[in-house]
Every structure is written in structure tokens, then in C-alpha cells.
XYZ file of C-alpha atoms in Angstrom:
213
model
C 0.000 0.000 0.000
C 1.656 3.801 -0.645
C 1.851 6.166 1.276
C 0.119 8.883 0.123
C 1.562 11.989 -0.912
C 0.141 15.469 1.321
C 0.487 18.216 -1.179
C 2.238 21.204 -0.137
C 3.321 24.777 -2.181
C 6.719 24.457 0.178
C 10.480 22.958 -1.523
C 12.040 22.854 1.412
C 12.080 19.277 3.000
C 13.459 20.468 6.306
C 10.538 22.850 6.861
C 8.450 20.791 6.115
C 9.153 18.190 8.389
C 9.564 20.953 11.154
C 6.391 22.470 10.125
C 4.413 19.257 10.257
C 5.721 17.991 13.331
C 4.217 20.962 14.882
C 1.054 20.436 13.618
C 1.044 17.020 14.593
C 1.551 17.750 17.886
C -0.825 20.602 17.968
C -3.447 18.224 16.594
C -2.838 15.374 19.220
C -3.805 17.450 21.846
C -6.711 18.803 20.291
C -7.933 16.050 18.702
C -7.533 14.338 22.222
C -9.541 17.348 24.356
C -12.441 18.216 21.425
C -12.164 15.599 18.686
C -11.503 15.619 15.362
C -14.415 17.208 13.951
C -15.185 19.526 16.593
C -11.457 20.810 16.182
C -10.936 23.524 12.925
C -8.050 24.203 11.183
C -7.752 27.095 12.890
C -7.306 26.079 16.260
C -4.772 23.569 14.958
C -2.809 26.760 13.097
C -2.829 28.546 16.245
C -1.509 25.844 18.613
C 1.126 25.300 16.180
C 2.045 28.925 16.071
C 1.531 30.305 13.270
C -1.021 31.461 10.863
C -4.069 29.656 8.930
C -2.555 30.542 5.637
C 0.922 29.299 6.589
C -0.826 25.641 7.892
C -2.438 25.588 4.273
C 0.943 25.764 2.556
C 1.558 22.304 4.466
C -1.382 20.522 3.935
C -4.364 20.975 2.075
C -7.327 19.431 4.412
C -7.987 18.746 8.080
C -8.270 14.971 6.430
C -4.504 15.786 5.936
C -3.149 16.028 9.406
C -5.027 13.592 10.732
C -3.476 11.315 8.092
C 0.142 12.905 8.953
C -1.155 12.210 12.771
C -1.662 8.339 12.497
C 1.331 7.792 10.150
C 3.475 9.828 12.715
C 2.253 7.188 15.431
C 2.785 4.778 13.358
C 6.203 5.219 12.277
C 7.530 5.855 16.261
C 5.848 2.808 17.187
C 6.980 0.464 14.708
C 10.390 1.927 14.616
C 10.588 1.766 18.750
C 9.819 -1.854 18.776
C 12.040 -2.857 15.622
C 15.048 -1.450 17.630
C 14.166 -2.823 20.750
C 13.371 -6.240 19.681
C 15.625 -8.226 17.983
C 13.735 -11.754 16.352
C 15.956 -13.856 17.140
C 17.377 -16.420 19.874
C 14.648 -17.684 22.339
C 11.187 -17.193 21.476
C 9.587 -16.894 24.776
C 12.088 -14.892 26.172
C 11.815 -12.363 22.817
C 7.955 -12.447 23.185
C 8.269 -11.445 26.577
C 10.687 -8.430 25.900
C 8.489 -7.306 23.342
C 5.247 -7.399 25.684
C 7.015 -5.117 28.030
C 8.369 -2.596 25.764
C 5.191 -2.193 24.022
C 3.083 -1.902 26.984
C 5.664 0.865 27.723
C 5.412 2.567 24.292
C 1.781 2.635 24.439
C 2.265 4.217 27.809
C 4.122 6.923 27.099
C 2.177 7.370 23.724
C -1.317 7.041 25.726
C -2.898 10.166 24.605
C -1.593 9.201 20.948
C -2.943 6.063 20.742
C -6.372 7.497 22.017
C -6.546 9.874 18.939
C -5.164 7.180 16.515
C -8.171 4.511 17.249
C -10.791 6.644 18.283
C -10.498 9.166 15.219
C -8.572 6.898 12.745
C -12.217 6.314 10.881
C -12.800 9.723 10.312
C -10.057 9.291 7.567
C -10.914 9.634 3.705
C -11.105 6.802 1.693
C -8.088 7.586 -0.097
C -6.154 7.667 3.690
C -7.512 4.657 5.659
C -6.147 1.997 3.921
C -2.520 3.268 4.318
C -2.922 3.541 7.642
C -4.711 0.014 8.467
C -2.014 -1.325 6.290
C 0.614 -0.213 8.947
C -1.605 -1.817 11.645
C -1.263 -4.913 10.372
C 2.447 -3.714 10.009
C 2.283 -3.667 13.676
C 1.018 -6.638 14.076
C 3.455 -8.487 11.998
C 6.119 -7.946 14.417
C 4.457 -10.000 16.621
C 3.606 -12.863 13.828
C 7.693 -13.419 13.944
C 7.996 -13.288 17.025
C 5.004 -15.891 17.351
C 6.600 -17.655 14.392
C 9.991 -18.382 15.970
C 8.104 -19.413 18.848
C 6.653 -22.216 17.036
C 9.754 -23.259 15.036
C 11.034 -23.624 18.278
C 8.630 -26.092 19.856
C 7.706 -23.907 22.732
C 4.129 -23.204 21.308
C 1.947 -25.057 19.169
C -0.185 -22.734 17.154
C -1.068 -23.054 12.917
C -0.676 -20.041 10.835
C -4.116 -18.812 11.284
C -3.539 -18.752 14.770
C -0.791 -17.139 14.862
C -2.617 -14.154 13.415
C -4.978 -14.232 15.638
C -2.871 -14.234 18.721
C -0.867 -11.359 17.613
C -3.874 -9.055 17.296
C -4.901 -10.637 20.438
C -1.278 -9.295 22.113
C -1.693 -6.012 20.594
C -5.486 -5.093 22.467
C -4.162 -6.626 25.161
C -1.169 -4.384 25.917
C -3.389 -1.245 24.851
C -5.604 -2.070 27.742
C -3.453 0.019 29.173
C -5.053 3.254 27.357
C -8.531 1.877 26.585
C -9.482 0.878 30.071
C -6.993 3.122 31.964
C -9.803 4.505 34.386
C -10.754 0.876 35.466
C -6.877 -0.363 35.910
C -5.964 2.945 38.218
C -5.383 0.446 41.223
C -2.309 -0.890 38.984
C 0.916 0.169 38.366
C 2.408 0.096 34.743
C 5.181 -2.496 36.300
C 2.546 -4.382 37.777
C 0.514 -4.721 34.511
C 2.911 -5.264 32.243
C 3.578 -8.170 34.663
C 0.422 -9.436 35.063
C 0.058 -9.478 31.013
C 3.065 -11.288 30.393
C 1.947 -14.422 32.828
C -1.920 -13.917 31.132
C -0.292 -13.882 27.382
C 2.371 -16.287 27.789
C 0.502 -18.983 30.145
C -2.362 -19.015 27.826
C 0.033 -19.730 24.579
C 2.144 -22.221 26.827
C -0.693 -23.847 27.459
C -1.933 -24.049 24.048
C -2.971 -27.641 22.336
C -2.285 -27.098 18.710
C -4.461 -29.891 17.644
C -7.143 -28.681 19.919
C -6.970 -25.458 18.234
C -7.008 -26.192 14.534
C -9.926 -26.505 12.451
């Protein structure tokens, strides 16, 4: 899928960037207290600091930066995990690492993560299917991972359930966000504990043949 291209009237890559990354942080926090259709261009061009005129030379829609929002999430939290997890080695032990450290991306990307799900399907046609494309990006880490698992005779799990189980990982560490107000008793140490034992005793546990259809 490619990514698509956010028309702009400016040459220089370096502003552009600069300029974009302020809007995307602008629009994270509005997005996050308002919404993304109760927040206007507007308010986006003045939390960035500067003018409506200069945010259209940048982007040519609201549909825009919330595009250039999600693929900015995106990219930090596939790149995050890619450096911090190396596939390789001991399966369990890599599955386990890479629990953790997302649990603690999507903590420190909480308010992100909010904005990315809860206003992802206001994007255009044209948008959406880049960005569900780099879900299942996300998601694919965890397939490996999964993968090397199996190769390794520490789970028993077919193909299609190794798809499964990887979106399965992936709600279950953004629990964290999602139910946030019902897990205040916890601390992140504590979840991210408590997920790991859930997560890996359930695949540990795992009958392949009961499994497969």
C-alpha cells in the first residue's frame, strides 16, 4: 500500500518536516480534548504557532493532518519496537521483551494512541487503507515473534492462529489506554507483569491440535 503523498506549495524538505511535526503535535492534543471534527483548522494553526494561511501551505485538508497524525504514530511505534526487539534467539524470552516494551510505548504514547483509534475512521477513503495497512504492520512484528516461537517447539499454534494471537497481544497491551480509568489500582510495572503471565501462560498452554480446524 503507498503512502500517500500530502500536497504542499513548500520545496524545502526540512521545513516541512519541522512544520508538520508541529502540527502534529498541535493536533494530538486537540484532537484528544475536542475531537476531530469539533477541532478547525484554525485552532490547529494557532496551537502550532503560526497562521491559517501558513498551515495551508503544508497541507491541504484537516483529512490531511489527521493522516500525517496516524502515520506519525505509526512510524515511532513500529520503529521503537524494531530497535528494541531483535527476532531472534529464544522465542519466549523475545515475546516477553516485546510485551514489556510495548506496553511501555503505548504508555508513554497514551494520549496518541487514544486519537489514533478513536479518530482513525474519520479518515478519507483515499487515507484509511494506508494507515490500516501499517496496523497490520504492527502486528506483523508479533507474527515473527510468534513464528519463531513455534519453530522452536515452545508453542503449538497453525498459521491462522498465529494471526490471531498477535492481534490478540496487541489489544491486550493497549488495555493500558482503553481501560486506563478501570486499571488505576495498577501500576504500569505491575501490569505489564500481570500481562506477560496472562499472554504467555495461555500460549504455553496451548494444544495445537485442539486449536485447529
Amino acid at each position: 500500500m503507498d503512502k500517500k503523498s500530502v500536497e504542499t506549495s513548500v520545496k524545502n524538505e526540512e521545513l516541512i518536516r519541522k512544520r508538520r511535526d508541529q502540527m502534529v503535535k498541535a493536533a494530538v492534543k486537540l484532537f484528544t480534548e475536542k475531537g476531530f471534527h469539533r477541532t478547525t483548522t484554525r485552532e490547529i494553526a494557532k496551537a502550532s504557532g503560526f497562521s491559517i494561511g501558513t498551515l495551508y501551505e503544508y497541507i491541504r485538508s484537516k483529512d490531511d493532518v489527521l493522516y500525517l497524525v496516524c502515520d506519525d504514530i505509526y512510524r515511532q511505534v513500529n520503529t521503537r519496537i524494531k530497535e528494541k526487539i531483535d527476532v531472534k534467539g529464544d522465542g519466549l524470552a523475545c515475546l516477553k521483551d516485546a510485551i514489556a516494551t510495548y506496553i511501555k510505548i503505548v504508555d508513554e504514547m497514551r494520549s496518541e494512541m487514544l486519537v489514533m483509534y478513536q479518530e482513525a475512521k474519520s479518515l478519507s477513503k483515499e487515507s484509511l487503507p494506508y494507515v490500516l495497512n501499517k496496523e497490520l504492520e504492527m502486528a506483523g512484528v508479533f507474527e515473527d515473534i510468534l513464528g519463531l516461537c513455534v519453530q522452536s517447539g515452545q508453542i503449538g499454534l497453525a498459521e491462522p492462529e498465529v494471526r490471531f494471537f498477535a492481534q490478540h497481544i496487541i489489544v491486550q497491551c493497549q488495555m493500558w489506554t482503553f481501560r486506563r480509568w478501570a486499571l488505576r489500582g495498577y501500576t504500569l510495572e505491575e501490569f505489564t507483569q500481570m500481562q506477560i503471565n496472562a499472554i504467555m501462560g495461555g500460549l504455553t498452554s496451548i494444544n495445537k491440535a485442539e486449536l485447529s480446524v
